[in-house]
Coordinates of C-alpha atoms in Angstrom, one line a residue:
X1 CA 16.9 -8.6 13.8
X2 CA 18.1 -4.9 14.0
X3 CA 18.4 -2.6 11.1
X4 CA 21.9 -2.2 9.7
X5 CA 24.2 0.4 11.1
X6 CA 23.5 -0.2 14.8
X7 CA 25.9 -2.8 15.9
X8 CA 28.4 -0.5 17.6
X9 CA 26.4 2.6 18.4
X10 CA 25.2 2.1 21.9
X11 CA 21.7 3.4 23.0
X12 CA 21.7 6.4 20.7
X13 CA 23.3 6.3 17.3
X14 CA 24.7 9.7 18.1
X15 CA 27.4 8.1 20.2
X16 CA 28.4 8.6 23.9
X17 CA 28.7 12.4 23.8
X18 CA 25.5 14.0 25.0
X19 CA 23.4 16.3 22.9
X20 CA 22.7 19.6 24.6
X21 CA 19.1 18.7 25.5
X22 CA 20.3 15.4 27.0
X23 CA 22.9 17.3 29.1
X24 CA 20.2 19.7 30.5
X25 CA 17.9 16.8 31.3
X26 CA 20.7 15.1 33.2
X27 CA 21.4 18.3 35.1
X28 CA 17.7 18.7 36.0
X29 CA 17.4 15.1 37.1
X30 CA 20.4 15.6 39.4
X31 CA 18.9 18.8 40.8
X32 CA 15.5 16.9 41.4
X33 CA 17.4 14.1 43.2
X34 CA 18.9 16.8 45.5
X35 CA 15.5 18.3 46.2
X36 CA 14.2 14.9 47.1
X37 CA 17.2 14.4 49.4
X38 CA 16.4 17.8 51.1
X39 CA 12.7 16.6 51.4
X40 CA 11.5 19.5 49.3
X41 CA 9.5 17.1 47.2
X42 CA 8.4 13.5 47.9
X43 CA 10.9 10.7 47.2
X44 CA 8.5 8.7 45.0
X45 CA 7.8 11.7 42.7
X46 CA 8.6 11.1 39.1
X47 CA 7.4 14.2 37.2
X48 CA 7.0 14.2 33.4
X49 CA 8.5 17.5 32.5
X50 CA 9.6 19.2 29.2
X51 CA 12.8 20.6 28.0
X52 CA 12.2 22.5 24.7
X53 CA 14.2 24.9 22.5
X54 CA 13.2 28.5 23.1
X55 CA 11.6 30.5 20.4
X56 CA 13.3 33.7 21.4
X57 CA 17.1 33.2 21.9
X58 CA 17.1 36.2 24.3
X59 CA 15.6 33.7 26.7
X60 CA 18.4 31.2 26.2
X61 CA 18.6 28.0 24.1
X62 CA 16.4 25.7 26.1
X63 CA 13.6 26.1 28.7
X64 CA 12.0 23.7 31.2
X65 CA 8.7 23.7 33.1
X66 CA 10.0 21.4 35.8
X67 CA 9.5 24.0 38.6
X68 CA 5.9 24.4 37.6
X69 CA 5.4 20.6 37.7
X70 CA 6.9 20.5 41.2
X71 CA 5.1 23.4 42.7
X72 CA 2.1 21.5 44.0
X73 CA 3.9 18.6 45.6
X74 CA 6.4 21.0 47.0
X75 CA 3.6 23.2 48.4
X76 CA 5.5 26.3 47.2
X77 CA 5.3 28.9 44.5
X78 CA 6.8 27.8 41.2
X79 CA 9.4 30.6 41.3
X80 CA 10.5 29.5 44.7
X81 CA 10.9 25.9 43.5
X82 CA 12.8 27.2 40.4
X83 CA 15.2 29.0 42.7
X84 CA 15.9 25.8 44.7
X85 CA 16.3 23.8 41.5
X86 CA 18.8 26.3 40.1
X87 CA 20.7 26.3 43.3
X88 CA 20.9 22.4 43.2
X89 CA 22.1 22.2 39.6
X90 CA 25.5 20.7 39.3
X91 CA 28.3 22.7 37.6
X92 CA 28.5 22.1 33.9
X93 CA 30.9 23.6 31.3
X94 CA 28.1 23.0 28.7
X95 CA 25.9 25.7 30.3
X96 CA 27.0 29.4 30.3
X97 CA 24.1 30.8 32.2
X98 CA 20.8 29.8 33.8
X99 CA 17.9 32.3 34.4
X100 CA 14.4 32.0 35.9
X101 CA 11.7 33.6 33.8
X102 CA 8.0 34.4 34.2
X103 CA 6.0 32.2 36.7
X104 CA 8.9 29.8 37.1
X105 CA 10.3 28.6 33.8
X106 CA 14.1 27.9 33.9
X107 CA 16.1 29.1 30.8
X108 CA 19.4 27.5 29.9
X109 CA 22.0 29.3 27.8
X110 CA 24.4 26.8 26.1
X111 CA 28.1 27.5 26.2
X112 CA 29.1 28.1 22.6
X113 CA 31.7 25.3 22.5
X114 CA 29.3 22.8 24.0
X115 CA 26.4 23.7 21.6
X116 CA 28.8 23.4 18.7
X117 CA 29.7 19.9 19.6
X118 CA 26.7 18.6 17.8
X119 CA 28.7 19.2 14.6
X120 CA 31.3 16.7 15.8
X121 CA 28.5 14.3 16.7
X122 CA 26.9 14.5 13.3
X123 CA 30.1 14.1 11.4
X124 CA 31.2 11.2 13.6
X125 CA 27.8 9.3 13.2
X126 CA 27.3 10.2 9.6
X127 CA 24.3 8.3 8.1
X128 CA 23.5 6.9 11.6
X129 CA 22.9 10.3 13.2
X130 CA 19.3 10.4 14.4
X131 CA 18.9 6.6 14.4
X132 CA 18.3 4.8 17.7
X133 CA 17.5 1.4 19.2
X134 CA 14.2 2.5 20.7
X135 CA 12.3 -0.4 19.1
X136 CA 14.8 -2.9 20.3
X137 CA 14.2 -5.1 17.3
X138 CA 10.5 -5.5 17.9
X139 CA 8.6 -6.9 14.9
X140 CA 6.2 -4.4 13.3
X141 CA 4.1 -5.0 10.2
X142 CA 3.0 -2.0 8.1
X143 CA 0.2 -2.7 5.6
X144 CA -0.2 0.0 3.0
X145 CA -1.4 0.8 -0.5
X146 CA -3.3 -2.6 -0.7
X147 CA -5.0 -1.6 -4.0
X148 CA -7.2 -4.1 -5.8
X149 CA -5.8 -4.9 -9.3
X150 CA -8.6 -3.3 -11.2
X151 CA -6.8 -0.3 -12.7
X152 CA -3.8 1.9 -12.4
X153 CA -2.9 3.4 -9.0
X154 CA -4.5 6.7 -8.3
X155 CA -3.1 9.7 -6.4
X156 CA -4.9 8.5 -3.2
X157 CA -2.9 5.2 -3.5
X158 CA 0.2 7.4 -4.1
X159 CA -0.4 9.3 -0.8
X160 CA -0.8 6.0 1.0
X161 CA 2.4 4.7 -0.6
X162 CA 4.3 7.9 0.4
X163 CA 3.0 8.0 4.0
X164 CA 3.3 4.2 4.5
X165 CA 6.9 3.9 3.1
X166 CA 8.0 6.9 5.1
X167 CA 6.5 5.4 8.2
X168 CA 8.4 2.1 7.5
X169 CA 11.6 4.1 7.2
X170 CA 11.0 5.9 10.4
X171 CA 10.3 2.7 12.3
X172 CA 13.4 1.1 10.9
X173 CA 15.4 4.2 11.9
X174 CA 14.2 3.8 15.5
X175 CA 15.2 0.1 15.8
X176 CA 12.1 -1.8 14.7
X177 CA 12.2 -4.9 12.5
X178 CA 9.6 -3.8 9.8
X179 CA 7.7 -6.0 7.4
X180 CA 6.0 -4.1 4.5
X181 CA 2.8 -5.9 3.4
X182 CA 0.4 -5.4 0.4
X183 CA -3.1 -7.0 0.7
X184 CA -5.4 -7.3 -2.2
X185 CA -8.5 -9.0 -3.5
X186 CA -7.9 -11.3 -6.5
X187 CA -11.5 -12.6 -6.6
X188 CA -14.9 -11.2 -5.9
X189 CA -17.3 -8.8 -7.7
X190 CA -14.7 -6.2 -8.7
X191 CA -12.4 -8.7 -10.2
X192 CA -15.3 -10.3 -12.1
X193 CA -16.2 -6.9 -13.5
X194 CA -12.6 -6.4 -14.6
X195 CA -12.6 -9.8 -16.3
X196 CA -15.9 -9.1 -18.1
X197 CA -14.6 -5.7 -19.2
X198 CA -11.4 -7.2 -20.7
X199 CA -13.4 -9.9 -22.3
X200 CA -15.8 -7.4 -23.9
X201 CA -12.8 -5.5 -25.3
X202 CA -11.2 -8.7 -26.6
X203 CA -14.5 -9.3 -28.5
X204 CA -14.3 -5.9 -30.1
X205 CA -16.8 -4.0 -27.9
X206 CA -16.2 -0.5 -26.5
X207 CA -17.6 1.2 -23.3
X208 CA -20.4 2.7 -25.3
X209 CA -21.3 -0.5 -27.2
X210 CA -24.5 -2.5 -26.5
X211 CA -23.4 -5.5 -24.5
X212 CA -20.8 -3.6 -22.4
X213 CA -20.9 -4.9 -18.8
X214 CA -23.2 -2.7 -16.6
X215 CA -20.5 -2.2 -14.0
X216 CA -17.5 -2.5 -16.4
X217 CA -14.3 -0.5 -16.3
X218 CA -14.1 2.1 -19.0
X219 CA -10.5 3.3 -18.9
X220 CA -8.2 3.0 -21.9
X221 CA -6.0 0.5 -19.9
X222 CA -8.7 -2.2 -20.4
X223 CA -8.0 -2.2 -24.2
X224 CA -4.2 -2.6 -23.4
X225 CA -5.0 -5.6 -21.2
X226 CA -7.2 -7.2 -23.9
X227 CA -4.6 -6.7 -26.7
X228 CA -1.9 -8.3 -24.5
X229 CA -4.2 -11.2 -23.6
X230 CA -5.1 -11.9 -27.3
X231 CA -1.3 -11.7 -28.2
X232 CA -0.5 -14.4 -25.7
X233 CA 1.9 -12.3 -23.6
X234 CA 3.6 -13.6 -20.5
X235 CA 3.3 -11.3 -17.4
X236 CA 5.9 -11.2 -14.6
X237 CA 4.5 -9.4 -11.6
X238 CA 6.3 -9.3 -8.2
X239 CA 4.0 -12.1 -6.8
X240 CA 2.8 -14.0 -9.9
X241 CA 3.7 -15.1 -13.5
X242 CA 0.9 -15.7 -16.0
X243 CA 0.9 -16.5 -19.8
X244 CA -2.3 -15.5 -21.6
X245 CA -4.3 -18.2 -23.3
X246 CA -5.6 -15.8 -25.9
X247 CA -9.1 -17.3 -25.9
X248 CA -11.7 -14.6 -25.5
X249 CA -14.3 -17.1 -24.3
X250 CA -12.2 -18.3 -21.4
X251 CA -13.3 -15.9 -18.6
X252 CA -11.3 -17.6 -15.9
X253 CA -8.1 -17.3 -18.0
X254 CA -8.9 -13.6 -18.7
X255 CA -9.5 -13.0 -15.0
X256 CA -6.1 -14.6 -14.1
X257 CA -4.3 -12.7 -16.8
X258 CA -5.9 -9.3 -16.1
X259 CA -5.1 -9.5 -12.4
X260 CA -1.4 -10.3 -13.2
X261 CA -1.3 -7.6 -15.9
X262 CA -2.5 -4.8 -13.5
X263 CA -0.5 -6.1 -10.6
X264 CA 2.6 -5.8 -12.8
X265 CA 1.5 -2.2 -13.7
X266 CA 1.1 -1.4 -10.1
X267 CA 4.5 -2.9 -9.3
X268 CA 6.2 -0.8 -12.0
X269 CA 4.5 2.4 -10.7
X270 CA 5.5 1.6 -7.1
X271 CA 9.1 0.8 -8.3
X272 CA 9.2 4.2 -10.0
X273 CA 8.0 5.7 -6.7
X274 CA 10.8 3.9 -4.7
X275 CA 8.4 1.7 -2.8
X276 CA 8.7 -2.1 -2.4
X277 CA 7.0 -4.8 -0.3
X278 CA 8.1 -7.9 1.6
X279 CA 4.8 -9.7 1.5
X280 CA 1.9 -9.8 -1.0
X281 CA -1.2 -11.3 0.7
X282 CA -4.1 -12.5 -1.3
X283 CA -7.7 -12.4 0.1
X284 CA -8.4 -15.6 -1.8
X285 CA -5.9 -17.4 0.3
X286 CA -8.0 -16.8 3.4
X287 CA -10.8 -18.8 1.7
X288 CA -8.6 -21.5 0.2
X289 CA -7.0 -22.2 3.6
X290 CA -10.3 -22.2 5.4
X291 CA -9.4 -19.2 7.6
X292 CA -12.6 -17.3 6.9
X293 CA -14.8 -20.3 7.9
X294 CA -12.6 -21.0 10.9
X295 CA -13.0 -17.3 12.1
X296 CA -16.8 -17.6 11.7
X297 CA -16.8 -20.8 13.7
X298 CA -14.7 -19.4 16.5
X299 CA -16.9 -16.3 16.8
X300 CA -20.0 -18.5 16.9
X301 CA -18.5 -20.9 19.4
X302 CA -17.6 -17.9 21.6
X303 CA -21.3 -17.0 21.8
X304 CA -21.0 -13.6 20.0
X305 CA -23.2 -14.4 17.0
X306 CA -26.9 -14.7 16.3
X307 CA -29.3 -15.4 13.4
X308 CA -31.7 -12.7 12.2
X309 CA -33.7 -12.4 8.9
X310 CA -31.7 -15.3 7.5
X311 CA -28.4 -13.6 8.1
X312 CA -25.6 -14.3 10.6
X313 CA -24.7 -11.3 12.8
X314 CA -21.9 -10.6 15.2
X315 CA -22.6 -8.6 18.4
X316 CA -19.9 -6.0 17.8
X317 CA -21.9 -3.6 20.1
X318 CA -20.6 -5.7 23.0
X319 CA -17.1 -4.5 22.0
X320 CA -17.7 -0.8 21.4
X321 CA -19.2 -0.7 17.9
X322 CA -22.3 1.5 17.2
X323 CA -24.3 -1.4 15.8
X324 CA -24.0 -5.1 15.2
X325 CA -22.5 -6.3 11.9
X326 CA -23.6 -8.9 9.4
X327 CA -21.1 -11.7 8.9
X328 CA -23.0 -13.9 6.4
X329 CA -25.6 -12.4 4.1
X330 CA -29.1 -13.9 4.0
X331 CA -28.6 -14.8 0.3
X332 CA -25.3 -16.6 1.2
X333 CA -21.7 -15.4 1.1
X334 CA -19.7 -13.5 3.7
X335 CA -19.5 -9.7 3.9
X336 CA -16.1 -7.9 3.6
X337 CA -16.1 -7.6 7.4
X338 CA -15.4 -11.3 8.1
X339 CA -12.4 -11.8 5.8
X340 CA -11.0 -8.5 7.3
X341 CA -11.2 -10.1 10.8
X342 CA -9.7 -13.3 9.5
X343 CA -6.8 -11.5 7.8
X344 CA -6.0 -9.6 11.0
X345 CA -6.1 -12.8 13.0
X346 CA -3.6 -14.2 10.6
X347 CA -1.4 -11.2 11.2
X348 CA -1.5 -11.8 14.9
X349 CA -0.8 -15.5 14.5
X350 CA 2.3 -14.6 12.4
X351 CA 3.7 -12.9 15.5
X352 CA 3.0 -9.2 14.7
X353 CA 2.1 -7.8 18.1
X354 CA 2.5 -4.3 16.5
X355 CA 0.6 -3.7 13.3
X356 CA 0.0 -0.4 11.5
X357 CA -2.6 -0.1 8.7
X358 CA -2.1 2.9 6.4
X359 CA -5.4 3.3 4.5
X360 CA -7.7 5.8 3.0
X361 CA -10.2 7.7 5.1
X362 CA -13.0 5.7 3.5
X363 CA -11.9 2.8 5.7
X364 CA -12.7 4.8 8.8
X365 CA -15.9 2.8 9.5
X366 CA -13.9 -0.5 9.4
X367 CA -11.6 0.4 12.3
X368 CA -14.1 -0.1 15.1
X369 CA -15.7 -3.2 13.6
X370 CA -12.5 -5.0 12.9
X371 CA -11.2 -4.3 16.4
X372 CA -14.5 -5.4 17.8
X373 CA -14.4 -8.6 15.7
X374 CA -10.8 -9.3 17.0
X375 CA -11.9 -8.8 20.6
X376 CA -14.8 -11.3 20.1
X377 CA -12.3 -13.9 19.0
X378 CA -10.9 -14.0 22.5
X379 CA -7.3 -15.0 21.6
X380 CA -5.5 -12.4 23.7
X381 CA -5.4 -9.6 21.1
X382 CA -5.2 -6.3 23.1
X383 CA -7.9 -3.6 22.7
X384 CA -7.0 -0.9 20.2
X385 CA -5.0 -3.4 18.0
X386 CA -4.1 -2.8 15.3
X387 CA -3.0 0.9 14.9
X388 CA -4.5 2.8 11.9
X389 CA -3.1 5.8 10.0
X390 CA -5.9 7.1 7.7
X391 CA -5.2 9.5 4.9
X392 CA -7.6 12.0 3.4
X393 CA -8.2 12.6 -0.3
X394 CA -5.8 14.4 -2.6
X395 CA -7.0 17.3 -4.9
X396 CA -4.7 17.8 -7.9
X397 CA -4.7 21.3 -9.4
X398 CA -3.0 23.1 -12.3
X399 CA -3.2 26.8 -12.8
X400 CA -5.6 26.9 -9.9
X401 CA -8.1 24.5 -11.6
X402 CA -8.7 20.9 -10.4
X403 CA -7.3 18.2 -12.7
X404 CA -9.8 15.3 -12.7
X405 CA -9.1 13.0 -15.5
X406 CA -6.3 10.8 -16.8
X407 CA -6.5 9.6 -20.4
X408 CA -5.3 6.2 -19.4
X409 CA -7.5 5.7 -16.3
X410 CA -10.5 7.5 -17.7
X411 CA -11.9 8.8 -14.4
X412 CA -9.1 9.8 -12.1
X413 CA -5.6 11.1 -11.9
X414 CA -3.0 8.3 -11.6
X415 CA 0.1 8.2 -9.5
X416 CA 2.1 7.7 -12.8
X417 CA 0.6 11.0 -14.1
X418 CA 2.1 12.9 -11.1
X419 CA 5.5 11.2 -11.3
X420 CA 5.7 12.0 -15.0
X421 CA 4.7 15.6 -14.4
X422 CA 6.8 16.6 -11.5
X423 CA 9.2 13.7 -10.8
X424 CA 9.4 11.2 -8.0
X425 CA 11.1 13.4 -5.4
X426 CA 8.5 16.2 -5.5
X427 CA 5.6 13.7 -5.7
X428 CA 6.8 11.8 -2.6
X429 CA 7.6 14.9 -0.6
X430 CA 4.3 16.7 -1.4
X431 CA 2.2 13.6 -0.6
X432 CA 3.8 13.0 2.8
X433 CA 4.5 16.6 3.9
X434 CA 1.1 17.1 5.6
X435 CA -0.7 15.3 8.3
X436 CA -2.3 12.2 6.7
X437 CA -5.7 13.1 8.2
X438 CA -5.8 16.5 6.5
X439 CA -7.0 17.0 3.0
X440 CA -4.2 17.7 0.6
X441 CA -4.1 20.0 -2.5
X442 CA -1.3 18.9 -4.8
X443 CA -0.4 22.0 -6.9
X444 CA 1.4 20.8 -10.0
X445 CA 2.7 24.2 -10.8
X446 CA 4.2 24.7 -7.4
X447 CA 5.8 21.2 -7.4
X448 CA 7.5 22.0 -10.7
X449 CA 8.7 25.4 -9.7
X450 CA 12.3 26.1 -8.8
X451 CA 11.5 28.6 -6.1
X452 CA 11.7 29.0 -2.3
X453 CA 7.9 28.4 -2.2
X454 CA 8.4 24.9 -3.4
X455 CA 9.3 23.0 -0.1
X456 CA 11.2 20.1 -1.7
X457 CA 13.2 22.4 -3.9
X458 CA 14.0 24.6 -0.9
X459 CA 15.3 21.6 1.1
X460 CA 17.2 20.0 -1.7
X461 CA 18.8 23.4 -2.6
X462 CA 20.2 23.7 0.9
X463 CA 21.9 20.3 0.4
X464 CA 23.2 21.3 -3.0
X465 CA 24.4 24.7 -1.7
X466 CA 26.7 23.0 0.8
X467 CA 28.1 20.8 -1.9
X468 CA 28.7 23.9 -4.0
X469 CA 30.6 25.6 -1.2
X470 CA 32.8 22.6 -0.7
X471 CA 33.6 22.4 -4.4
X472 CA 34.5 26.1 -4.3
X473 CA 36.8 25.6 -1.3
X474 CA 38.5 22.7 -3.1
X475 CA 39.0 24.7 -6.3
X476 CA 40.6 27.5 -4.4
X477 CA 43.1 25.2 -2.6
X478 CA 41.2 25.7 0.7
X479 CA 39.9 22.2 1.1
X480 CA 38.2 21.3 4.4
X481 CA 40.5 20.4 7.3
X482 CA 38.7 18.2 9.8
X483 CA 41.2 18.6 12.7
X484 CA 41.3 22.4 12.3
X485 CA 37.5 22.5 12.3
X486 CA 37.1 20.3 15.4
X487 CA 39.5 22.4 17.3
X488 CA 37.7 25.6 16.6
X489 CA 34.0 24.8 16.8
X490 CA 33.7 27.4 19.6
X491 CA 34.1 30.1 17.0
X492 CA 30.5 29.4 15.8
X493 CA 29.1 32.3 17.9
X494 CA 26.8 34.2 15.6
X495 CA 23.0 34.1 16.4
X496 CA 22.3 32.4 13.0
X497 CA 25.0 29.8 13.7
X498 CA 23.6 29.1 17.2
X499 CA 20.1 28.7 15.7
X500 CA 21.4 26.2 13.1
X501 CA 23.3 24.3 15.8
X502 CA 20.2 24.0 18.0
X503 CA 18.2 22.8 15.0
X504 CA 20.7 20.1 14.2
X505 CA 20.7 18.9 17.8
X506 CA 16.9 18.4 17.7
X507 CA 17.0 15.9 14.8
X508 CA 17.2 12.7 16.8
X509 CA 14.3 13.7 19.0
X510 CA 12.2 14.7 16.0
X511 CA 12.9 11.3 14.4
X512 CA 11.9 9.4 17.6
X513 CA 8.8 11.5 18.1
X514 CA 7.7 11.2 14.5
X515 CA 8.0 7.4 14.6
X516 CA 6.1 7.1 17.9
X517 CA 3.3 9.4 16.7
X518 CA 3.2 7.7 13.3
X519 CA 3.5 11.1 11.7
X520 CA 6.1 11.3 8.8
X521 CA 5.1 14.9 8.1
X522 CA 7.1 15.9 11.2
X523 CA 10.2 15.0 9.3
X524 CA 9.1 17.1 6.3
X525 CA 8.5 20.1 8.5
X526 CA 11.8 19.7 10.3
X527 CA 13.6 19.6 7.0
X528 CA 12.0 22.8 5.9
X529 CA 12.9 24.5 9.2
X530 CA 16.5 23.2 9.0
X531 CA 16.8 24.4 5.4
X532 CA 15.5 27.9 6.5
X533 CA 18.0 28.0 9.3
X534 CA 20.8 26.9 7.0
X535 CA 19.9 29.5 4.3
X536 CA 19.7 32.2 6.9
X537 CA 23.1 31.3 8.3
X538 CA 24.6 31.0 4.9
X539 CA 23.4 34.5 4.0
X540 CA 24.5 36.1 7.3
X541 CA 27.8 34.3 7.9
X542 CA 30.3 34.2 5.1
X543 CA 32.0 30.9 4.8
X544 CA 35.0 31.5 2.6
X545 CA 36.8 33.9 4.9
X546 CA 40.6 34.3 5.2
X547 CA 40.7 33.1 8.8
X548 CA 41.6 29.4 8.4
X549 CA 40.1 28.4 11.8
X550 CA 36.8 30.2 11.3
X551 CA 36.5 29.0 7.7
X552 CA 36.9 25.4 8.6
X553 CA 34.5 25.7 11.5
X554 CA 31.9 27.0 9.2
X555 CA 32.6 24.4 6.6
X556 CA 32.1 21.8 9.3
X557 CA 28.8 23.4 10.2
X558 CA 27.8 23.2 6.5
X559 CA 28.9 19.5 6.3
X560 CA 26.8 18.7 9.4
X561 CA 23.8 20.5 7.9
X562 CA 24.3 18.5 4.7
X563 CA 24.4 15.2 6.6
X564 CA 21.3 15.8 8.5
X565 CA 19.4 17.1 5.4
X566 CA 20.5 13.9 3.6
X567 CA 19.5 11.7 6.6
X568 CA 16.0 13.4 6.8
X569 CA 15.5 13.3 3.0
X570 CA 16.3 9.6 3.1
X571 CA 13.5 9.0 5.6
X572 CA 11.2 10.7 3.1
X573 CA 12.5 8.5 0.3
X574 CA 13.7 11.7 -1.5
X575 CA 17.0 12.3 -3.1
X576 CA 19.7 14.7 -1.9
X577 CA 21.2 16.2 -5.1
X578 CA 24.7 17.7 -5.1
X579 CA 23.8 20.1 -7.9
X580 CA 20.6 21.9 -8.9

């Protein structure tokens, strides 16, 4: 099943008209074919070359390294190959000039009217601009957050939620059929500690009382759970519904209620964050359905296990791990490693040939061992499956000082704390705006500020600024005229206008690359660059001029900028306000 909005869009959602880069690639491919025909380069040669926007517009709008890539097979100097390529280029009204620079780079200068056609393409495609069918409907499962229900979501979970949800949006925008999955442990030692903590509270004990569980949870939320349990409340979480028995002696009932209560709290926090899931998967189901035992049996039958010191080991070193791993402990019971392997086998058996796990960096050691375990199963799972995106820790600061505690959680800053402090948009943007594998400092003061230093404010303000200009035009009786604008896009000749046009044209490529690289922060960076180009153009090129043709062309450029800003912000899960 393909995402909505693709049915009539062809290969690229930008329509049949080529973007400038696509035009240049087509011209270069034609020139390369001519050089093959002339036997300048071998017929079978298929070079992987680049066509990138230039940093200095004095060197044109786009540059390619194709001549450098062909020099060796052509047995000629790169500049000589460049001269032959330029001579073989077909005529194109989209290109005003071609120059050879340096050792053999070829620079292309876009004809103003051709470059400006991106405005038409954006406005024609609307919300679909930048979307593609690259994924061809392939099923992809993205597992993220996956927090155990032992307390409120912390900022690390928030970063996982922001990165994971943005990744899902990117994959959907590039034509994949995405399933969002949340995996959690509803049994085991942590859940037992949770139940004992709630039970102690229900019996009137506090964290500092004699008799408090040794590994009990001390946050204020434990008291809330205990009060709700004693009051006989009914809890409706996204994946379970439980009514409290109210008996402080019934530990199993307390456990069931506490898990449901905290799952509901997590659901509410994620809903406030704009994040939802298609599947909630319980670790306990793997045991109930015999899948952990079956996985152990299969690994043993395949000859990859051995007994030592009363424990059952898996020879993961045969599959690239640095040491063998214990599957079953000497005192009985399986390690976390085995249900992890069983869970991923279940993913594979559900038909997910592409899986991405977005997790905290503390899961780094599990990557190799889980992949090794899956290889040992010998069921056709490819090496390197699944993919992982691991995020680093988040440091929250206020006035330059680290914020460590939450009154409710007791020992960490919660996701809800951040949302309440700075709002959903700023929280999502900040948490996804840097590479997941880099540590992140979340500056509360910066996130709250209405200044150009605040990246989300800067981007949203660009969107609101276009809306303001359109309202002004309307109020002055100079409403935007689409046909006049489309007929006069060639008037967008200023350097700042050209820079903005080139930035708009890059958006589809950025989306595709960000999805392929599993790097949502590329969208955040693009939006900041687009906002900078827009603000620069707005300050340099007056929109509300008397010339009807030029005013409408510039209004169209503003509308295209607004559309791409909105599309990109949507991929980030961030709003596009019309007023600020």
